[in-house]
PDB file of C-alpha atoms in Angstrom:
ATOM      1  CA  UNK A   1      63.370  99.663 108.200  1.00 79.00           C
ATOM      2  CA  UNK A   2      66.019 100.190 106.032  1.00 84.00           C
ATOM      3  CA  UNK A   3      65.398  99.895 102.390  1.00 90.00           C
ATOM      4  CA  UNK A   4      66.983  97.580  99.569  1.00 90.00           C
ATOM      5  CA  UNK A   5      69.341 100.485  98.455  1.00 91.00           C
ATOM      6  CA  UNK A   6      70.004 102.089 101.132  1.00 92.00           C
ATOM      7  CA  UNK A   7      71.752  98.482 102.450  1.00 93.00           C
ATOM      8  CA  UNK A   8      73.401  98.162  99.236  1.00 93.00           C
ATOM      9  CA  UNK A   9      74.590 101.876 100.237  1.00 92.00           C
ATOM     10  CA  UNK A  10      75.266 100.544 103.736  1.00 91.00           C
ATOM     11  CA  UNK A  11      77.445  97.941 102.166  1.00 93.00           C
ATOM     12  CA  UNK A  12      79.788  99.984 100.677  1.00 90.00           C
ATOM     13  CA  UNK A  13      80.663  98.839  97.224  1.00 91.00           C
ATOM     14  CA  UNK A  14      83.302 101.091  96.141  1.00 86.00           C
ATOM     15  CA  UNK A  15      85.233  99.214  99.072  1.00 89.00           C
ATOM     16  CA  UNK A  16      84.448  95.671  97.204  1.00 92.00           C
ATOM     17  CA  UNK A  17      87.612  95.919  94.690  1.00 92.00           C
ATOM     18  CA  UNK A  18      89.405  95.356  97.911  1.00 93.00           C
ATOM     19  CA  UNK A  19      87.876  91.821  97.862  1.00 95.00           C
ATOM     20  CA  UNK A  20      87.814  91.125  94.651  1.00 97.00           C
ATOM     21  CA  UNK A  21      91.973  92.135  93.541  1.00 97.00           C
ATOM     22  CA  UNK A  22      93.595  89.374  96.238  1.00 98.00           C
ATOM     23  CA  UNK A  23      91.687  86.705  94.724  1.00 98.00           C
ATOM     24  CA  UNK A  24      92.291  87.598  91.083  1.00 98.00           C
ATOM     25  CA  UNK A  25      95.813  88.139  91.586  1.00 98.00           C
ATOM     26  CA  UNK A  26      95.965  85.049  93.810  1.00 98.00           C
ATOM     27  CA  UNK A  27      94.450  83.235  90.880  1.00 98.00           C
ATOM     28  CA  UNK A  28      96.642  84.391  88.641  1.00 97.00           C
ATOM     29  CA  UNK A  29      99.296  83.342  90.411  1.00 97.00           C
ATOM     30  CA  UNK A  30      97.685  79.564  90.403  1.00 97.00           C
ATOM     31  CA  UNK A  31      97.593  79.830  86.731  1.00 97.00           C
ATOM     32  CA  UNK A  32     100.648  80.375  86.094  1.00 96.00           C
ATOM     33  CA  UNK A  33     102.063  78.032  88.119  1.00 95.00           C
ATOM     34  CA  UNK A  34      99.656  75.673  86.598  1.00 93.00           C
ATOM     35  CA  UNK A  35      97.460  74.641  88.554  1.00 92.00           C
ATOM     36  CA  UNK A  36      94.155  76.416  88.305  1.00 95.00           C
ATOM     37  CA  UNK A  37      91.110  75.151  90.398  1.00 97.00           C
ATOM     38  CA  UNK A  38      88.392  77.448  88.973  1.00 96.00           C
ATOM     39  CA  UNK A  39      85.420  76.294  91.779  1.00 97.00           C
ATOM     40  CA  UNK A  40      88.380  76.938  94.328  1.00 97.00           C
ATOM     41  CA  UNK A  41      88.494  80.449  93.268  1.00 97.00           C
ATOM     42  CA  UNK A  42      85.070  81.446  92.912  1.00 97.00           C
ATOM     43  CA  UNK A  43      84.576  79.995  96.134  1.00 98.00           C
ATOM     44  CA  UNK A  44      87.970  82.098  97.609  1.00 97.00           C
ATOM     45  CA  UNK A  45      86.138  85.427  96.027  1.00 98.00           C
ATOM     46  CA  UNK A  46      82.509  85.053  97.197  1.00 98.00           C
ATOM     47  CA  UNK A  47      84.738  84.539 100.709  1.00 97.00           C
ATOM     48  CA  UNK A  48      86.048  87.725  99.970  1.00 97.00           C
ATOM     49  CA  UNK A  49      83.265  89.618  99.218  1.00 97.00           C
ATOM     50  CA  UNK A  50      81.556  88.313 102.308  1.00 97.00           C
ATOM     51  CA  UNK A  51      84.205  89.428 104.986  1.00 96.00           C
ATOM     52  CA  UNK A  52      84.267  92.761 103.152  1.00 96.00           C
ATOM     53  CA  UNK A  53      80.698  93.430 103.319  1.00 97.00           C
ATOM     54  CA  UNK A  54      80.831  92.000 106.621  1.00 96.00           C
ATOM     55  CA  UNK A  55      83.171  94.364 107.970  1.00 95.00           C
ATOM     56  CA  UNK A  56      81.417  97.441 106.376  1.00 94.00           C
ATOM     57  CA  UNK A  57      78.556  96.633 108.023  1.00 95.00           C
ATOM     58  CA  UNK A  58      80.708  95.868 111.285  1.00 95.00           C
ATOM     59  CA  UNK A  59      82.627  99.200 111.046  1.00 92.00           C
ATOM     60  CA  UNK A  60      78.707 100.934 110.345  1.00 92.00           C
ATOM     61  CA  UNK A  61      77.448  99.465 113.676  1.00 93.00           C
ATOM     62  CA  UNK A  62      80.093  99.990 115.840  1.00 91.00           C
ATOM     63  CA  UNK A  63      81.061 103.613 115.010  1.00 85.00           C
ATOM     64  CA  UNK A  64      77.309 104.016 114.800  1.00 84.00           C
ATOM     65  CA  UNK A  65      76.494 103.231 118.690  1.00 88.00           C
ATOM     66  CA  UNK A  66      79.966 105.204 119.596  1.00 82.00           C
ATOM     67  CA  UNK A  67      78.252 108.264 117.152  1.00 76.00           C
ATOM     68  CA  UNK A  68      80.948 108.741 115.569  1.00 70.00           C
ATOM     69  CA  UNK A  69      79.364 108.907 112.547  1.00 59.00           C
ATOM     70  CA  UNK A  70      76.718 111.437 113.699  1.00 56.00           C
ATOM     71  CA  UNK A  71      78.695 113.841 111.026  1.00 60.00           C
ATOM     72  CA  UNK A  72      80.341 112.194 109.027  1.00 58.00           C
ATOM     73  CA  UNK A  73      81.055 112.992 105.097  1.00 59.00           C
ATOM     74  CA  UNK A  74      80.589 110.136 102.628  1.00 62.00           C
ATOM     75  CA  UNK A  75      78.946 107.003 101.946  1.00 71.00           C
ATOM     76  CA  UNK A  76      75.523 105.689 103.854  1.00 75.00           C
ATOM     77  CA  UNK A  77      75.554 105.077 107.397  1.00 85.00           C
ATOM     78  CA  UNK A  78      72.420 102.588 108.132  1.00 91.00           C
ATOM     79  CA  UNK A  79      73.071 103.018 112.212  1.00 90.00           C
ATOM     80  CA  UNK A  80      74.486 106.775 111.730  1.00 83.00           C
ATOM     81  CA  UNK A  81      71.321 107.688 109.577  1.00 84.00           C
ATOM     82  CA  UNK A  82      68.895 106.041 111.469  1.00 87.00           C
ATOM     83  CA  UNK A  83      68.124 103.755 108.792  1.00 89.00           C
ATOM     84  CA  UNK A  84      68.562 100.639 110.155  1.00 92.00           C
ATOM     85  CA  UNK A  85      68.652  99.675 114.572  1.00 94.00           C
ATOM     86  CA  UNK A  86      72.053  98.741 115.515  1.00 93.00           C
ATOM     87  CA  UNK A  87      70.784  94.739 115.899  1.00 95.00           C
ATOM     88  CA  UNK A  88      70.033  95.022 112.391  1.00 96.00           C
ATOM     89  CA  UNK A  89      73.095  96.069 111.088  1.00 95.00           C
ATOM     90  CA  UNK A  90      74.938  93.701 113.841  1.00 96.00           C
ATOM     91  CA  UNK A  91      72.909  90.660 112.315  1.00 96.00           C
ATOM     92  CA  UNK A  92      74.037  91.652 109.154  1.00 96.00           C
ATOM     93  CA  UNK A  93      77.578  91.276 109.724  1.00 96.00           C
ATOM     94  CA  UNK A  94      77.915  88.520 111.367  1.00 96.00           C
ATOM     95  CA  UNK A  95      75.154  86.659 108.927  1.00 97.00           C
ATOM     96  CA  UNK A  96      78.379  87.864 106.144  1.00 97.00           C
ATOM     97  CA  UNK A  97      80.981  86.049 108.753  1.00 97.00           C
ATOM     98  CA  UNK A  98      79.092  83.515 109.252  1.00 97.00           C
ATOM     99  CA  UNK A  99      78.601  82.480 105.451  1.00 97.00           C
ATOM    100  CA  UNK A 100      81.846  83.471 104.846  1.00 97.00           C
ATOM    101  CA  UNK A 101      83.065  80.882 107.690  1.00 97.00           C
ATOM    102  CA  UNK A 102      80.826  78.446 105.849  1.00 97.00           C
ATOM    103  CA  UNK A 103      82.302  78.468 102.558  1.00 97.00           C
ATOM    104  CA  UNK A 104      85.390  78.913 103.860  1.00 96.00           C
ATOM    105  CA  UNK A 105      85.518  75.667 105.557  1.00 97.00           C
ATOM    106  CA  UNK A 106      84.303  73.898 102.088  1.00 97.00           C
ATOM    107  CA  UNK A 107      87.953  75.107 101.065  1.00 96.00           C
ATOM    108  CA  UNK A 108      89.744  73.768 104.316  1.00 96.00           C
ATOM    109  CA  UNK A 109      87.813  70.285 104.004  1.00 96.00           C
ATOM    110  CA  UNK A 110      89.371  70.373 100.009  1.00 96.00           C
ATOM    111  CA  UNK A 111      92.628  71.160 100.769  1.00 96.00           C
ATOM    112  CA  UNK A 112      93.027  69.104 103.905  1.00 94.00           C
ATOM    113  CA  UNK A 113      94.768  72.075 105.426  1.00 95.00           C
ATOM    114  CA  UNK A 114      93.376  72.918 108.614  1.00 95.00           C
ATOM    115  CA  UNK A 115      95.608  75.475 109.571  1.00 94.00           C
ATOM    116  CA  UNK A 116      93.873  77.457 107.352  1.00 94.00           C
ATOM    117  CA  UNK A 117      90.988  77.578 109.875  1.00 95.00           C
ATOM    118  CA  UNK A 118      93.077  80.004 112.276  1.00 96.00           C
ATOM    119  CA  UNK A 119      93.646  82.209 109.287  1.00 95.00           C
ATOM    120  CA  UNK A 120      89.944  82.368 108.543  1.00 95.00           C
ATOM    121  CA  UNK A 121      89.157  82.641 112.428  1.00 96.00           C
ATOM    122  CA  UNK A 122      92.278  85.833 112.482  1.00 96.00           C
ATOM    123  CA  UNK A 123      90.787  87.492 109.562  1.00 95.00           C
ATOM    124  CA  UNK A 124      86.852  87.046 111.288  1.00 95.00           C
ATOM    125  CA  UNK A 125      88.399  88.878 114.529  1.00 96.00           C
ATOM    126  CA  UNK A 126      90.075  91.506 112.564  1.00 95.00           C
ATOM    127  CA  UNK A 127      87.340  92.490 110.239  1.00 93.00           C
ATOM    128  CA  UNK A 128      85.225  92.547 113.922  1.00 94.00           C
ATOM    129  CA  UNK A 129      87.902  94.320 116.362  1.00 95.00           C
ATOM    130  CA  UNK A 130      88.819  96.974 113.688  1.00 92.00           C
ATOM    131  CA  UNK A 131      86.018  99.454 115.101  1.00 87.00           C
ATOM    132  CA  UNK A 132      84.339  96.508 117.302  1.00 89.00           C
ATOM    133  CA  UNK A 133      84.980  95.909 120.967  1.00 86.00           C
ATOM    134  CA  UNK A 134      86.142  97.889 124.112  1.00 85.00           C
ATOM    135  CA  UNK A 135      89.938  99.103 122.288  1.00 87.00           C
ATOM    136  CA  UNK A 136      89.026  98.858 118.161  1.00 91.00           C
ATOM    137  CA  UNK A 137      92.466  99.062 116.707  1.00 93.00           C
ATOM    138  CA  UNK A 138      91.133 100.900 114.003  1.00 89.00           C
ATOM    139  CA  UNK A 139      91.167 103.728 116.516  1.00 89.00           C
ATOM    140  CA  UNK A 140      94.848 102.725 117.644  1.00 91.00           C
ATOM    141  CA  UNK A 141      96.181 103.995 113.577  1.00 93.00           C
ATOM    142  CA  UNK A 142      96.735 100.315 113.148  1.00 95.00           C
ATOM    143  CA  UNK A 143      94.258 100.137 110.523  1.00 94.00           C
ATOM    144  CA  UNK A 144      96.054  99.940 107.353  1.00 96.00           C
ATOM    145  CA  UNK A 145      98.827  97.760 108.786  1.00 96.00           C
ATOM    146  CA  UNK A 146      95.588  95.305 108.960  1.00 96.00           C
ATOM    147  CA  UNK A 147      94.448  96.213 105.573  1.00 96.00           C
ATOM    148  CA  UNK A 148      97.519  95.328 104.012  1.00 97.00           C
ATOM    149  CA  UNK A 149      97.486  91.947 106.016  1.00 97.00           C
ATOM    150  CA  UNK A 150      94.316  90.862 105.467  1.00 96.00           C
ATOM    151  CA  UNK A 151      93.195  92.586 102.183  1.00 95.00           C
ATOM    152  CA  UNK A 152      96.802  91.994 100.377  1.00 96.00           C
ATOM    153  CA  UNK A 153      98.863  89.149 102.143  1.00 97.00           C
ATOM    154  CA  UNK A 154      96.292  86.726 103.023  1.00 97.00           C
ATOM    155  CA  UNK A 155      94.024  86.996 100.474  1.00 97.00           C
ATOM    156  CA  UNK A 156      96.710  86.817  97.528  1.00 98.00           C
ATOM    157  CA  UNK A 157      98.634  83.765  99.156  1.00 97.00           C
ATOM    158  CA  UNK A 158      95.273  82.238 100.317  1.00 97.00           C
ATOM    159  CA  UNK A 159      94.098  82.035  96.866  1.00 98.00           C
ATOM    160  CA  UNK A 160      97.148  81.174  95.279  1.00 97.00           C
ATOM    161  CA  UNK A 161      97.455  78.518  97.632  1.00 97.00           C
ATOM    162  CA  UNK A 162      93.926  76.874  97.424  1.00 97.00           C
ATOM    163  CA  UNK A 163      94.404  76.112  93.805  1.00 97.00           C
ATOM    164  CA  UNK A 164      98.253  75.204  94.259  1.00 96.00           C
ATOM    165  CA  UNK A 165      98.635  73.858  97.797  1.00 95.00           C
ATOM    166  CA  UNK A 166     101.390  75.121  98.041  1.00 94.00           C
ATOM    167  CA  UNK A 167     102.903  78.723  99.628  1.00 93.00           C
ATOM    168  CA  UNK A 168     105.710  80.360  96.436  1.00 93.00           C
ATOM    169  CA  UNK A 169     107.407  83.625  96.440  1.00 95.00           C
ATOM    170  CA  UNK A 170     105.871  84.693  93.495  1.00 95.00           C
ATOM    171  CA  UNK A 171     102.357  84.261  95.331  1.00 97.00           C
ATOM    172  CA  UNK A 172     103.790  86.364  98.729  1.00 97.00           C
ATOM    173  CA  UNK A 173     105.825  89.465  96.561  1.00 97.00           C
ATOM    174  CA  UNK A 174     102.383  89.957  94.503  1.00 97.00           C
ATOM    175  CA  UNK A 175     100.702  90.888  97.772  1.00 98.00           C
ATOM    176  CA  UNK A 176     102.610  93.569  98.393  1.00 98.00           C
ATOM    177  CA  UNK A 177     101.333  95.862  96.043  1.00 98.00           C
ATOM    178  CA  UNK A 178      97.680  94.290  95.997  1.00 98.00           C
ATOM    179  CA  UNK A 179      98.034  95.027 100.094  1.00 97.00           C
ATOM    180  CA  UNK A 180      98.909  98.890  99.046  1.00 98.00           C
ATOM    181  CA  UNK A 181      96.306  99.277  96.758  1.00 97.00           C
ATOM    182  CA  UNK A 182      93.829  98.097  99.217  1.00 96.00           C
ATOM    183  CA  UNK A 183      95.791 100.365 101.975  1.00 96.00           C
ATOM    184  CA  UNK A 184      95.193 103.459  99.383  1.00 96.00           C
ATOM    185  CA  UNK A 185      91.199 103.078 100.085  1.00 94.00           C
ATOM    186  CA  UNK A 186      91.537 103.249 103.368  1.00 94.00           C
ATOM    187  CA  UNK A 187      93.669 106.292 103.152  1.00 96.00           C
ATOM    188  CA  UNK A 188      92.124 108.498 101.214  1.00 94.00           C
ATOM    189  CA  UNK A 189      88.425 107.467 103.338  1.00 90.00           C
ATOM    190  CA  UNK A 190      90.286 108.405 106.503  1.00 93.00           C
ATOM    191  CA  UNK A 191      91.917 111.655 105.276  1.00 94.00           C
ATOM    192  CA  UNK A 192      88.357 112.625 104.309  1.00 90.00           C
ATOM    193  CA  UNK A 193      86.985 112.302 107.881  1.00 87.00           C
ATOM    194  CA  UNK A 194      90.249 113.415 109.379  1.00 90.00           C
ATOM    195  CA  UNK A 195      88.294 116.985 110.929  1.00 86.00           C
ATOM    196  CA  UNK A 196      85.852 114.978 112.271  1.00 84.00           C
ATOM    197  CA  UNK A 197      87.593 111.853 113.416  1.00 84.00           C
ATOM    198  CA  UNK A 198      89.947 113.393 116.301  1.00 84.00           C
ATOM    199  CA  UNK A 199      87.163 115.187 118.080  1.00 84.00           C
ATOM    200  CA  UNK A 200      85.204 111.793 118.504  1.00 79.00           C
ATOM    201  CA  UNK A 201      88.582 109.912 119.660  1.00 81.00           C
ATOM    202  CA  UNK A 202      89.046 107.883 117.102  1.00 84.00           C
ATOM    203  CA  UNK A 203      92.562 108.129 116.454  1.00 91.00           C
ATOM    204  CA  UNK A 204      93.169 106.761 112.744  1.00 93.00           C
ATOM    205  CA  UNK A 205      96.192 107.162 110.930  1.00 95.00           C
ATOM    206  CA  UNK A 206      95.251 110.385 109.257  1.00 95.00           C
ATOM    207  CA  UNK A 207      94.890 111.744 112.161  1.00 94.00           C
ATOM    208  CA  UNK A 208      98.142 110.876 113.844  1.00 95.00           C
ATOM    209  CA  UNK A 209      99.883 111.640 110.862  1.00 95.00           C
ATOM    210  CA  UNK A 210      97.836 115.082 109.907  1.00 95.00           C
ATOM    211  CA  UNK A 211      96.826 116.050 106.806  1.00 94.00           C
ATOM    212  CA  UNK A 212      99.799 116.718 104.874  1.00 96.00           C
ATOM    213  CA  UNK A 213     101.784 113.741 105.612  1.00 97.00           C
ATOM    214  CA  UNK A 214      98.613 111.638 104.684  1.00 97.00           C
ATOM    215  CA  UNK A 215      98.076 112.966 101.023  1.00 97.00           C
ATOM    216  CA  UNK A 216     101.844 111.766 100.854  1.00 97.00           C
ATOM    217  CA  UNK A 217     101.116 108.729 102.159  1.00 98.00           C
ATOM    218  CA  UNK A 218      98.542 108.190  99.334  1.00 98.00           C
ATOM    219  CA  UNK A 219     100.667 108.847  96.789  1.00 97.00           C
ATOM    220  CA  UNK A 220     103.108 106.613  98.398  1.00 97.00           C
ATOM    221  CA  UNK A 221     100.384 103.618  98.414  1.00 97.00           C
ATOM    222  CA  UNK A 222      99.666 104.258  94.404  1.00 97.00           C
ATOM    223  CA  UNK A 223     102.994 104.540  93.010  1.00 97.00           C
ATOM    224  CA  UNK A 224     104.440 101.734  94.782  1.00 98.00           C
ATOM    225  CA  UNK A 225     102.352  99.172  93.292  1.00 98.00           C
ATOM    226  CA  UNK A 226     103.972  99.864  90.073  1.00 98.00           C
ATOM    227  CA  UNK A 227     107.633  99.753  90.899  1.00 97.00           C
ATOM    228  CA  UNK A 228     106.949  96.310  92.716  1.00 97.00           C
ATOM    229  CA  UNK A 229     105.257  95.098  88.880  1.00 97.00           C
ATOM    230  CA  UNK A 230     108.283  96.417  87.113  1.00 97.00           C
ATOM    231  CA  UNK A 231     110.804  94.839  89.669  1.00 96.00           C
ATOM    232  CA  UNK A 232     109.390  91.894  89.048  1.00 96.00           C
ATOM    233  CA  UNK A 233     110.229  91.123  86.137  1.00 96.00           C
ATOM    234  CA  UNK A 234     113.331  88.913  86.502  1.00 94.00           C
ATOM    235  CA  UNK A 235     110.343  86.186  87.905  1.00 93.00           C
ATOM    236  CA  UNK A 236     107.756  87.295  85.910  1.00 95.00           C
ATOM    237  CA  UNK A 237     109.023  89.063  82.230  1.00 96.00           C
ATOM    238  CA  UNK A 238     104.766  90.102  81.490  1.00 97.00           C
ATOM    239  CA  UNK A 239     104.181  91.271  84.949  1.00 97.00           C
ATOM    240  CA  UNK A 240     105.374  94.787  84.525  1.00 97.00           C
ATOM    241  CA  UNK A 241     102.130  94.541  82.539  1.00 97.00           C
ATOM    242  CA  UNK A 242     100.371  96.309  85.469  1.00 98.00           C
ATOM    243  CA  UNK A 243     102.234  99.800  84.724  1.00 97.00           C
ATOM    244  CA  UNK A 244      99.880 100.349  81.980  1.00 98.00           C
ATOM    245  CA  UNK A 245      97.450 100.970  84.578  1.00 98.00           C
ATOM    246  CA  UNK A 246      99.326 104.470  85.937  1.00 97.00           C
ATOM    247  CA  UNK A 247      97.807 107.046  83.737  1.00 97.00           C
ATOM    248  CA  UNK A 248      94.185 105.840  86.062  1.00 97.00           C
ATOM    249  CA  UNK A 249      96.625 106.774  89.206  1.00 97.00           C
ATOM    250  CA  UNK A 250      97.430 110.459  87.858  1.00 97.00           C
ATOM    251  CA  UNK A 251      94.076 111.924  88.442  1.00 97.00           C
ATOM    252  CA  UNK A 252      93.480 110.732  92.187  1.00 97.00           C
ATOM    253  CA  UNK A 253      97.085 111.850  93.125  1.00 97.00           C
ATOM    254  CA  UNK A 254      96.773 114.822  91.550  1.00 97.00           C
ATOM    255  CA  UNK A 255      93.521 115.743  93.744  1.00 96.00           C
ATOM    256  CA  UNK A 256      94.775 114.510  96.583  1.00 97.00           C
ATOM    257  CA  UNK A 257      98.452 116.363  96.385  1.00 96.00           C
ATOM    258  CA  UNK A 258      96.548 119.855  95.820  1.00 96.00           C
ATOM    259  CA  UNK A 259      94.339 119.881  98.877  1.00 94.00           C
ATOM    260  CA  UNK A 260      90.964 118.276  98.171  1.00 93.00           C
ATOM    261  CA  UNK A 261      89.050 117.393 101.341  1.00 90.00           C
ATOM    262  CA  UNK A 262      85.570 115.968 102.456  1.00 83.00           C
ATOM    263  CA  UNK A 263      83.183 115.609  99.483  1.00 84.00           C
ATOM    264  CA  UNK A 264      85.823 116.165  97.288  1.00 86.00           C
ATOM    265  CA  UNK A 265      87.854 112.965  97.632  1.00 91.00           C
ATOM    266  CA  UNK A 266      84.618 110.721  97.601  1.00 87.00           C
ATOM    267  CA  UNK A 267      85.489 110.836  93.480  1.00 90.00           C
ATOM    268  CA  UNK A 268      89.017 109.937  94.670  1.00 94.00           C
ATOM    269  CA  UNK A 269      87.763 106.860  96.234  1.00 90.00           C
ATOM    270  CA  UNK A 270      85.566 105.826  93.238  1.00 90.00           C
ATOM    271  CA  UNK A 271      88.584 106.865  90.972  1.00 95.00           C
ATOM    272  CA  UNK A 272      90.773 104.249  93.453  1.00 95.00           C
ATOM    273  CA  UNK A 273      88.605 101.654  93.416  1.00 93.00           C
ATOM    274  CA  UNK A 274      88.946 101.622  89.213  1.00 95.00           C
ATOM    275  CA  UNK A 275      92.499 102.082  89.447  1.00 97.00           C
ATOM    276  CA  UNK A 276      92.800  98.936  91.943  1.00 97.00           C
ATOM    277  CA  UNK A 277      90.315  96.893  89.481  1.00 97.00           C
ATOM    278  CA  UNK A 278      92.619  97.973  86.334  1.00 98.00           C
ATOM    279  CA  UNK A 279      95.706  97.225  87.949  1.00 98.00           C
ATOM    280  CA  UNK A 280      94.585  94.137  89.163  1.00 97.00           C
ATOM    281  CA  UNK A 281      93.750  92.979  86.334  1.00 97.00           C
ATOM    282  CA  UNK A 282      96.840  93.438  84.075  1.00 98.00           C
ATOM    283  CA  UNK A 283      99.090  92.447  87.146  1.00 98.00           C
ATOM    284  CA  UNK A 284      96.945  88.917  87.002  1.00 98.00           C
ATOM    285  CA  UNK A 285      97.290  88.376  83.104  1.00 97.00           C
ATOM    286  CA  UNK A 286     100.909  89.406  83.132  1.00 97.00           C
ATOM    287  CA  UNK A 287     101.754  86.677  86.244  1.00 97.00           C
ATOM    288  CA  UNK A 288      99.324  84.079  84.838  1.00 97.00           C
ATOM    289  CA  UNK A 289     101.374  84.708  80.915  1.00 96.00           C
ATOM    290  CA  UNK A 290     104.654  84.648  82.275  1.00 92.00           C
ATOM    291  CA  UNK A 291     105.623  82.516  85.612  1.00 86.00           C
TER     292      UNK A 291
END
């Protein structure tokens, strides 16, 4: 039986800014379009939170009973370990789904728009069929096209649009560096396993790219985010606000650029996940100032 930290390990939780930037942005968004519906957005980021854990958990099982995790560098493994039975760690992520379908719907039922169900249903199946089921994407290099779906566009409209009801532009071109920033984790996690990924057949990203091209990629998914904030500032004069984030991105490129690999870009990760929180942050007071 696993124990209380090692599922707290299990769950990931330098993945969790991933969850938690959409919905601040999003809400940021609401606010400065004025129309803020604080309950709406607490409810939006304990949604979040739910379908990230879930698919942590998801991703641990199912690469867990396909042992590809058997060596793998980085955070806990509760199947990979042995820490936790594969029925454990499958009730655990669908128990997430589950209550994030739950609260989910209390946002639906407020909102009256029940389209929103098949978006909550799409992002359910993708956290699932990322690693889950007989062809995972995840092993198809379609991973971070997802990530920037589901952890940028959806989330950052979704929110925004709970509060709002309604879908804006300034809502849809904030996800697109939220969605890179999320795409960043996911980078730099599959350039760590990259040596150990191809063997096992799981064909990520990384590995179709190689190395090389990857660490570019990474840089790519950092810098980006900051050109978006400054171009918008024609809509949004305080969003630029987010640039005073970059000195956090100059360390993580930096390591990445000049070769690190396996236990060395675990601090990358950690030093992403701040970056993403910072950035997040200022992007959200600058759009909730100035729209």
């Amino acid at each position: 039986m696993a124990t209380p930290g090692q599922w707290i390990a299990g769950a990931r939780p330098r993945t969790l800014p991933n969850a938690v930037v959409p919905v601040v942005v999003g809400t940021g968004v609401a606010i400065g379009e004025g129309h803020p519906i604080w309950w709406r957005a607490v409810v939006a980021l304990l949604v979040a939170l739910l379908l990230q854990i879930g698919v942590n958990y998801a991703n641990d099982y199912s690469d867990g009973v396909r042992g590809t995790d058997d060596e793998r560098v980085g955070p806990m493994r509760l199947v990979g370990s042995r820490a936790a039975t594969p029925p454990q760690v499958l009730a655990a992520a669908f128990g997430c789904f589950a209550a994030a379908a739950v609260l989910g719907l209390t946002l639906v039922i407020a909102t009256r728009a029940w389209w929103i169900l098949l978006v909550g249903a799409a992002c359910i199946a993708a956290a699932w069929f990322y690693t889950g089921g007989r062809s995972p994407y995840g092993y198809r290099a379609l991973g971070e096209a997802a990530v920037f779906v589901f952890f940028g566009l959806v989330p950052v409209t979704g929110t925004a649009y709970v509060q709002t009801e309604q879908l804006s532009w300034p809502a849809l071109i904030a996800s697109i560096p939220v969605g890179l920033l999320s795409c960043s984790m996911l980078v730099v996690n599959n350039l760590r396993d990259v040596n150990t990924d191809g063997p096992v057949g799981k064909r990520t990203l990384a590995v179709v790219l190689g190395a090389e091209r990857t660490r570019t990629l990474y840089a790519v998914c950092l810098i980006a985010p900051f050109v978006v904030a400054a171009a918008m500032f024609p809509l949004a004069w305080l969003a630029p606000l987010a640039v005073l984030a970059a000195p956090l991105a100059v360390m993580p490129v930096k390591t990445v650029l000049h070769g690190a690999v396996g236990p060395a870009l675990i601090g990358v990760l950690q030093q992403t996940g701040k970056l993403q929180m910072a950035y997040g942050l200022l992007f959200s007071i600058g759009l909730a100032v100035s729209l």
